[in-house]
CSV table of C-alpha atoms in Angstrom, one decimal:
chain,number,residue,atom,x,y,z
H,8,MET,CA,-3.5,-10.7,24.2
H,9,SER,CA,-1.9,-11.9,21.0
H,10,THR,CA,-3.6,-9.2,18.9
H,11,ALA,CA,-2.0,-5.8,18.3
H,12,THR,CA,-3.6,-2.7,19.7
H,13,LEU,CA,-4.5,0.3,17.5
H,14,SER,CA,-5.1,3.3,19.8
H,15,ILE,CA,-7.0,6.1,18.3
H,16,ASP,CA,-7.2,9.6,19.9
H,17,LEU,CA,-10.6,11.0,19.0
H,18,ASP,CA,-9.8,14.2,20.8
H,19,ALA,CA,-6.8,14.7,18.5
H,20,ILE,CA,-8.9,14.1,15.4
H,21,ALA,CA,-11.5,16.6,16.7
H,22,ALA,CA,-8.8,19.1,17.5
H,23,ASN,CA,-7.3,18.7,14.0
H,24,TRP,CA,-10.7,19.4,12.5
H,25,ARG,CA,-11.2,22.5,14.6
H,26,ALA,CA,-7.7,23.8,13.6
H,27,LEU,CA,-8.3,23.2,9.9
H,28,ASP,CA,-11.7,24.8,10.3
H,29,LYS,CA,-10.0,27.8,11.8
H,30,ALA,CA,-7.4,27.8,9.0
H,31,SER,CA,-10.1,28.0,6.4
H,32,ALA,CA,-11.1,31.5,5.4
H,33,SER,CA,-13.8,33.4,7.3
H,34,GLY,CA,-17.2,32.3,6.4
H,35,VAL,CA,-16.1,29.1,4.8
H,36,GLN,CA,-17.7,25.8,5.9
H,37,THR,CA,-15.4,23.0,6.8
H,38,ALA,CA,-16.5,19.4,6.0
H,39,ALA,CA,-14.9,16.2,7.0
H,40,VAL,CA,-13.7,13.4,4.7
H,41,VAL,CA,-14.4,10.0,6.3
H,42,LYS,CA,-14.1,7.6,3.3
H,43,ALA,CA,-12.4,4.2,3.5
H,44,ASP,CA,-13.7,3.7,7.1
H,45,ALA,CA,-12.4,7.1,8.2
H,46,TYR,CA,-9.0,6.3,6.7
H,47,GLY,CA,-8.8,3.0,8.4
H,48,LEU,CA,-9.6,4.3,11.9
H,49,GLY,CA,-13.3,3.3,12.2
H,50,ILE,CA,-16.1,5.5,10.7
H,51,THR,CA,-18.5,5.0,13.6
H,52,ARG,CA,-16.4,6.5,16.4
H,53,VAL,CA,-14.5,8.9,14.2
H,54,ALA,CA,-17.6,10.4,12.5
H,55,ARG,CA,-19.4,10.9,15.8
H,56,ALA,CA,-16.4,12.7,17.2
H,57,LEU,CA,-16.2,14.9,14.2
H,58,ALA,CA,-19.9,15.7,14.4
H,59,GLN,CA,-19.6,16.6,18.0
H,60,ALA,CA,-16.7,18.9,17.1
H,61,GLY,CA,-19.0,20.7,14.7
H,62,ALA,CA,-18.8,19.0,11.3
H,63,ARG,CA,-22.1,19.1,9.5
H,64,ARG,CA,-21.1,17.9,6.0
H,65,PHE,CA,-19.2,14.7,5.3
H,66,PHE,CA,-17.7,13.1,2.2
H,67,VAL,CA,-17.4,9.4,1.4
H,68,ALA,CA,-16.3,7.6,-1.7
H,69,VAL,CA,-19.3,5.4,-2.6
H,70,ALA,CA,-23.0,5.2,-1.7
H,71,GLU,CA,-22.5,2.1,0.4
H,72,GLU,CA,-20.2,4.1,2.7
H,73,GLY,CA,-22.8,6.8,2.8
H,74,ALA,CA,-25.4,4.3,3.9
H,75,THR,CA,-23.2,3.2,6.8
H,76,LEU,CA,-22.5,6.8,7.7
H,77,ARG,CA,-26.2,7.7,7.8
H,78,GLN,CA,-26.8,4.9,10.3
H,79,VAL,CA,-24.0,6.3,12.4
H,80,LEU,CA,-25.0,10.0,12.3
H,81,GLY,CA,-28.8,9.8,11.8
H,82,PRO,CA,-30.8,12.4,10.0
H,83,GLY,CA,-29.4,16.0,9.6
H,84,PRO,CA,-25.7,16.0,8.5
H,85,GLN,CA,-25.2,16.1,4.8
H,86,ILE,CA,-23.4,13.1,3.3
H,87,CYS,CA,-21.8,13.6,-0.1
H,88,ILE,CA,-20.9,10.8,-2.4
H,89,LEU,CA,-17.7,11.4,-4.4
H,90,SER,CA,-18.3,8.7,-6.9
H,91,GLY,CA,-21.6,10.3,-7.8
H,92,HIS,CA,-24.9,8.5,-8.8
H,93,MET,CA,-23.9,5.0,-10.0
H,94,PRO,CA,-26.4,2.4,-11.5
H,95,GLY,CA,-28.1,0.7,-8.5
H,96,ASP,CA,-27.5,3.6,-6.1
H,97,THR,CA,-30.9,5.3,-6.6
H,98,ASP,CA,-32.8,3.8,-3.7
H,99,MET,CA,-29.9,4.3,-1.3
H,100,ILE,CA,-29.5,7.9,-2.3
H,101,GLY,CA,-33.2,8.6,-2.1
H,102,ASP,CA,-34.1,6.7,1.0
H,103,LEU,CA,-31.1,7.8,3.0
H,104,ASP,CA,-30.9,11.4,1.9
H,105,LEU,CA,-27.4,11.1,0.3
H,106,THR,CA,-26.0,13.9,-1.9
H,107,PRO,CA,-24.1,12.6,-5.0
H,108,MET,CA,-21.4,14.6,-6.6
H,109,LEU,CA,-22.3,14.0,-10.3
H,110,ASN,CA,-19.3,13.3,-12.5
H,111,SER,CA,-20.7,12.9,-16.0
H,112,LEU,CA,-23.6,13.6,-18.3
H,113,ASP,CA,-24.7,10.0,-17.7
H,114,GLN,CA,-24.9,10.6,-14.0
H,115,VAL,CA,-26.7,13.9,-14.4
H,116,THR,CA,-29.3,12.2,-16.6
H,117,ARG,CA,-29.7,9.3,-14.2
H,118,HIS,CA,-30.0,11.5,-11.2
H,119,LEU,CA,-32.4,14.1,-12.6
H,120,GLU,CA,-34.6,11.4,-14.1
H,121,SER,CA,-34.8,9.0,-11.2
H,122,LEU,CA,-34.7,11.5,-8.3
H,123,PRO,CA,-36.1,14.8,-9.6
H,124,GLY,CA,-35.7,17.5,-6.9
H,125,HIS,CA,-33.3,15.5,-4.8
H,126,ALA,CA,-30.1,17.3,-3.7
H,127,PHE,CA,-26.9,16.9,-5.8
H,128,GLY,CA,-23.6,18.5,-6.5
H,129,VAL,CA,-21.3,18.5,-9.5
H,130,GLN,CA,-17.7,17.5,-9.7
H,131,LEU,CA,-15.6,19.2,-12.4
H,132,ASP,CA,-12.3,18.0,-13.8
H,133,THR,CA,-9.8,20.9,-13.7
H,134,GLY,CA,-6.7,19.0,-14.7
H,135,MET,CA,-6.4,15.8,-12.6
H,136,ASN,CA,-8.1,13.6,-15.3
H,137,ARG,CA,-9.7,11.4,-12.8
H,138,LEU,CA,-13.3,12.2,-11.8
H,139,GLY,CA,-15.6,15.0,-13.0
H,140,MET,CA,-16.7,16.8,-16.2
H,141,GLU,CA,-14.2,18.5,-18.4
H,142,GLU,CA,-14.7,22.0,-19.7
H,143,PRO,CA,-16.4,21.2,-23.0
H,144,GLU,CA,-18.9,18.8,-21.4
H,145,TRP,CA,-19.6,21.2,-18.6
H,146,GLU,CA,-20.1,24.1,-21.0
H,147,ALA,CA,-22.6,22.1,-23.0
H,148,ILE,CA,-24.8,21.1,-20.1
H,149,ALA,CA,-24.2,23.8,-17.5
H,150,PRO,CA,-27.3,25.8,-18.2
H,151,PHE,CA,-29.5,22.8,-17.8
H,152,VAL,CA,-27.7,21.5,-14.7
H,153,LEU,CA,-27.6,24.9,-13.0
H,154,GLU,CA,-31.3,25.3,-13.6
H,155,ALA,CA,-31.8,22.1,-11.6
H,156,GLY,CA,-30.1,23.7,-8.6
H,157,PRO,CA,-26.9,21.9,-7.6
H,158,GLU,CA,-25.9,22.5,-4.0
H,159,LEU,CA,-22.1,22.5,-4.7
H,160,LEU,CA,-19.6,22.7,-7.6
H,161,MET,CA,-16.4,21.1,-6.7
H,162,SER,CA,-13.1,19.9,-8.1
H,163,HIS,CA,-9.9,18.3,-6.6
H,164,LEU,CA,-6.3,19.4,-6.6
H,165,ALA,CA,-3.8,16.9,-7.9
H,166,CYS,CA,-0.6,18.5,-6.4
H,167,ALA,CA,-1.7,20.4,-3.3
H,168,ASP,CA,0.9,18.7,-1.2
H,169,ASP,CA,3.5,20.5,-3.3
H,170,PRO,CA,2.8,24.2,-2.9
H,171,ASP,CA,5.2,25.2,-5.7
H,172,HIS,CA,3.7,22.9,-8.3
H,173,ALA,CA,2.5,24.9,-11.3
H,174,LEU,CA,-0.6,22.7,-11.7
H,175,ASN,CA,-2.1,24.2,-8.5
H,176,GLU,CA,-2.5,27.7,-10.1
H,177,THR,CA,-3.6,26.1,-13.4
H,178,GLN,CA,-6.4,24.2,-11.7
H,179,LEU,CA,-7.4,27.2,-9.7
H,180,ALA,CA,-7.7,29.3,-12.9
H,181,THR,CA,-9.6,26.5,-14.7
H,182,PHE,CA,-12.0,26.1,-11.7
H,183,LEU,CA,-12.7,29.9,-11.7
H,184,ALA,CA,-13.3,29.9,-15.4
H,185,MET,CA,-15.8,27.0,-15.1
H,186,THR,CA,-17.7,28.3,-12.1
H,187,ASN,CA,-17.5,32.1,-12.0
H,188,GLY,CA,-20.9,33.7,-12.2
H,189,THR,CA,-22.9,30.5,-11.4
H,190,GLY,CA,-24.0,31.7,-7.9
H,191,ILE,CA,-23.5,28.1,-6.6
H,192,PRO,CA,-21.3,27.3,-3.6
H,193,ARG,CA,-17.9,26.0,-4.6
H,194,SER,CA,-15.2,23.7,-3.1
H,195,LEU,CA,-11.7,23.1,-4.4
H,196,ALA,CA,-9.5,22.5,-1.3
H,197,ALA,CA,-8.9,19.4,0.7
H,198,THR,CA,-6.2,19.4,3.4
H,199,GLY,CA,-3.4,20.5,1.1
H,200,GLY,CA,-5.6,23.1,-0.5
H,201,ILE,CA,-6.4,24.6,2.9
H,202,LEU,CA,-2.7,25.1,3.5
H,203,LEU,CA,-2.3,26.8,0.1
H,204,GLY,CA,-4.2,29.8,1.3
H,205,PRO,CA,-7.6,31.5,1.2
H,206,LYS,CA,-7.8,31.9,-2.6
H,207,TYR,CA,-8.3,28.1,-2.8
H,208,HIS,CA,-10.9,27.9,0.0
H,209,PHE,CA,-14.1,29.2,-1.8
H,210,ASP,CA,-17.2,28.3,0.2
H,211,LEU,CA,-16.3,24.8,1.5
H,212,THR,CA,-13.1,23.0,2.4
H,213,ARG,CA,-12.9,19.2,2.7
H,214,PRO,CA,-10.0,18.1,5.0
H,215,GLY,CA,-9.2,14.4,5.0
H,216,ILE,CA,-5.7,13.2,5.8
H,217,GLY,CA,-5.0,16.2,8.0
H,218,LEU,CA,-7.7,15.1,10.4
H,219,TYR,CA,-5.9,11.9,11.1
H,220,GLY,CA,-2.5,13.5,11.7
H,221,GLY,CA,-1.0,13.0,8.3
H,222,ARG,CA,1.0,15.1,5.8
H,223,PRO,CA,0.9,17.7,4.5
H,224,TYR,CA,-0.6,19.0,7.7
H,225,GLU,CA,2.6,19.1,9.7
H,226,ALA,CA,0.9,20.9,12.7
H,227,ALA,CA,-1.6,18.1,13.2
H,228,ARG,CA,-1.9,16.4,16.6
H,229,PRO,CA,-0.9,12.7,16.3
H,230,ALA,CA,-4.0,10.5,16.4
H,231,VAL,CA,-2.7,6.9,16.1
H,232,THR,CA,-0.5,4.5,18.0
H,233,LEU,CA,0.0,0.9,16.9
H,234,SER,CA,1.4,-1.4,19.5
H,235,LEU,CA,2.4,-5.0,18.6
H,236,PRO,CA,2.6,-7.6,21.3
H,237,VAL,CA,5.6,-9.8,21.9
H,238,ILE,CA,4.4,-13.4,21.7
H,239,GLN,CA,7.8,-15.2,22.0
H,240,THR,CA,11.5,-14.5,22.5
H,241,ARG,CA,14.5,-16.6,21.8
H,242,ALA,CA,18.3,-16.5,22.1
H,243,VAL,CA,19.9,-16.7,18.7
H,244,ALA,CA,23.5,-17.7,18.3
H,245,ALA,CA,26.0,-15.9,16.1
H,246,GLY,CA,25.6,-17.3,12.6
H,247,GLU,CA,22.0,-18.4,13.0
H,248,ALA,CA,19.4,-17.1,10.6
H,249,VAL,CA,15.9,-15.6,11.4
H,250,GLY,CA,12.8,-15.9,9.3
H,251,TYR,CA,12.1,-16.7,5.7
H,252,SER,CA,15.0,-17.0,3.2
H,253,CYS,CA,17.6,-16.5,5.9
H,254,ALA,CA,17.2,-12.8,5.3
H,255,TRP,CA,18.9,-11.9,8.6
H,256,ILE,CA,21.9,-13.7,10.1
H,257,ALA,CA,23.0,-12.9,13.6
H,258,GLU,CA,26.5,-11.4,13.7
H,259,ALA,CA,26.7,-11.9,17.5
H,260,PRO,CA,24.6,-13.7,20.1
H,261,SER,CA,21.2,-11.9,20.0
H,262,MET,CA,17.8,-11.8,21.7
H,263,VAL,CA,15.0,-11.9,19.2
H,264,ALA,CA,11.3,-11.1,19.8
H,265,THR,CA,8.5,-12.4,17.6
H,266,LEU,CA,5.6,-9.9,17.4
H,267,SER,CA,2.1,-10.5,16.3
H,268,ALA,CA,1.5,-8.6,13.0
H,269,GLY,CA,2.6,-8.9,9.4
H,270,TYR,CA,1.7,-8.1,5.9
H,271,ALA,CA,-1.8,-9.4,6.3
H,272,ASP,CA,-2.2,-6.6,8.9
H,273,GLY,CA,-1.0,-3.8,6.7
H,274,LEU,CA,2.8,-3.9,7.4
H,275,PRO,CA,4.4,-3.9,3.9
H,276,ARG,CA,7.1,-6.5,3.1
H,277,THR,CA,9.3,-3.6,2.1
H,278,LEU,CA,9.8,-3.0,5.8
H,279,SER,CA,11.9,-6.2,6.0
H,280,ASN,CA,15.3,-5.5,7.6
H,281,ASN,CA,14.5,-1.8,7.1
H,282,ALA,CA,12.4,-0.4,10.0
H,283,MET,CA,12.4,0.4,13.7
H,284,LEU,CA,10.0,-0.4,16.5
H,285,TRP,CA,10.1,1.4,19.8
H,286,ASP,CA,10.2,0.5,23.4
H,287,GLY,CA,9.3,3.9,24.8
H,288,ASP,CA,12.1,6.1,23.3
H,289,THR,CA,14.4,3.1,22.5
H,290,PRO,CA,14.6,2.0,18.9
H,291,CYS,CA,14.6,-1.7,18.1
H,292,PRO,CA,15.4,-2.9,14.6
H,293,LEU,CA,13.0,-5.1,12.6
H,294,ILE,CA,15.1,-8.0,11.4
H,295,GLY,CA,14.4,-10.5,8.7
H,296,ARG,CA,11.4,-10.7,6.5
H,297,VAL,CA,7.9,-9.4,7.3
H,298,SER,CA,5.7,-12.5,7.0
H,299,MET,CA,2.0,-12.8,6.9
H,300,ASP,CA,1.2,-12.7,10.6
H,301,LEU,CA,4.6,-12.1,12.3
H,302,ILE,CA,7.7,-9.9,12.4
H,303,THR,CA,10.9,-10.4,14.3
H,304,VAL,CA,12.8,-7.7,16.2
H,305,ASP,CA,16.2,-7.5,17.8
H,306,ILE,CA,15.8,-6.6,21.4
H,307,SER,CA,19.3,-7.6,22.6
H,308,HIS,CA,20.0,-4.1,23.9
H,309,LEU,CA,16.9,-3.9,26.1
H,310,PRO,CA,17.3,-4.4,29.9
H,311,GLN,CA,14.1,-6.5,30.0
H,312,ILE,CA,11.7,-8.2,27.6
H,313,PRO,CA,8.9,-5.8,26.7
H,314,ARG,CA,5.2,-6.8,26.5
H,315,TYR,CA,4.8,-4.9,23.3
H,316,LEU,CA,6.6,-2.5,20.9
H,317,ASP,CA,5.2,0.5,19.0
H,318,ILE,CA,5.5,0.6,15.2
H,319,ILE,CA,3.4,3.8,15.0
H,320,GLY,CA,3.5,6.2,17.8
H,321,PRO,CA,5.3,9.3,19.3
H,322,ASN,CA,8.6,8.4,17.7
H,323,GLN,CA,7.4,7.2,14.3
H,324,SER,CA,4.3,8.4,12.5
H,325,ALA,CA,2.4,6.6,9.8
H,326,ASP,CA,4.1,8.9,7.3
H,327,ASP,CA,7.6,8.0,8.7
H,328,LEU,CA,6.7,4.3,8.4
H,329,ALA,CA,5.5,5.0,4.9
H,330,ASP,CA,8.8,6.7,3.9
H,331,ILE,CA,10.6,3.5,5.0
H,332,ALA,CA,8.2,1.3,3.1
H,333,GLY,CA,8.3,3.3,-0.1
H,334,THR,CA,4.7,4.4,0.0
H,335,ILE,CA,2.5,7.1,1.6
H,336,GLY,CA,0.8,7.5,4.9
H,337,TYR,CA,-2.6,7.2,3.3
H,338,GLU,CA,-1.8,3.6,2.3
H,339,ILE,CA,-0.4,2.7,5.7
H,340,LEU,CA,-3.5,4.0,7.5
H,341,THR,CA,-6.1,2.6,5.2
H,342,SER,CA,-4.4,-0.8,5.3
H,343,LEU,CA,-4.6,-1.2,9.0
H,344,SER,CA,-5.9,-4.6,9.8
H,345,HIS,CA,-9.3,-5.4,11.2
H,346,ARG,CA,-7.6,-7.9,13.4
H,347,TYR,CA,-6.2,-5.1,15.4
H,348,ASN,CA,-7.9,-4.4,18.7
H,349,ARG,CA,-9.1,-0.8,18.3
H,350,ARG,CA,-9.1,1.3,21.5
H,351,TYR,CA,-10.6,4.8,21.3
H,352,TYR,CA,-9.7,7.6,23.7
H,353,GLU,CA,-11.6,10.8,24.2
H,354,GLY,CA,-12.6,13.2,26.9
H,355,ALA,CA,-9.0,13.5,28.2
H,356,VAL,CA,-8.5,16.2,30.8
């Protein structure tokens, strides 16, 4: 095959959910965030594995993702829409029993007028300045909204991956001030918030990146391996260049492998001349420019030509690759190409 293989360990994802569920305070429900096609890993197989592990509430970004997820899970599990109730969403929300997290007075009005009695939650802005109602807006409409019976009041931490950041405590205090005494279930913590401790957990936690083996959940089981096939090799003489713009020139006779993946497949160009691939435990340097569909790797030191090399795997996580590329593991995972042949593993003994 000339297509790279993305191997996804569903048992690891389920184990990570169970561990984060256990890390959440006693009596706290643990949801699962599966937006962006389950962080690039495939919402169909991932969501089913999480449901089998025990997740009964899921979060996605937009109503269209919720519609896909409802087809996957069928009736029963609650599917929450973080973008809220947007124009044009009403039929999907009503017909498919989706639960929007309302972010503004406009959304509150739209939802309560078009779907009276339908489940909803409210998202509050406690300092991130992204989604949700700020304190003055919430104070003005809270009595009316609370009377309508929201199922959840939630907010999102901006700096939970940095436990010492002052904004964590500030957001916690703001959230308490905005929600104390309402009698409505509350949620503030995603993966990082779970790790900050029980005072951030409230009634529901919403792990996302930690399910898939990413930071800040350092104890996570790795869930992803990305193996790139070698489609050609060539001997390169000293002084010859490899790839676009002659960005790598051989200092000695070299054996160069061309692998099938490039920036069209989610490998950033910033990896050019700056990353390793792995033949088992042996590192092999990426040389020259990352191009659209191909990369080149120096395999001169290998005893034989490999069939494939790993760019994500036991020796290099998505976060490690992101560090090299100057980005974050979230971006690496969610950019994984649909050209990759996805292989799912579960039920390992």
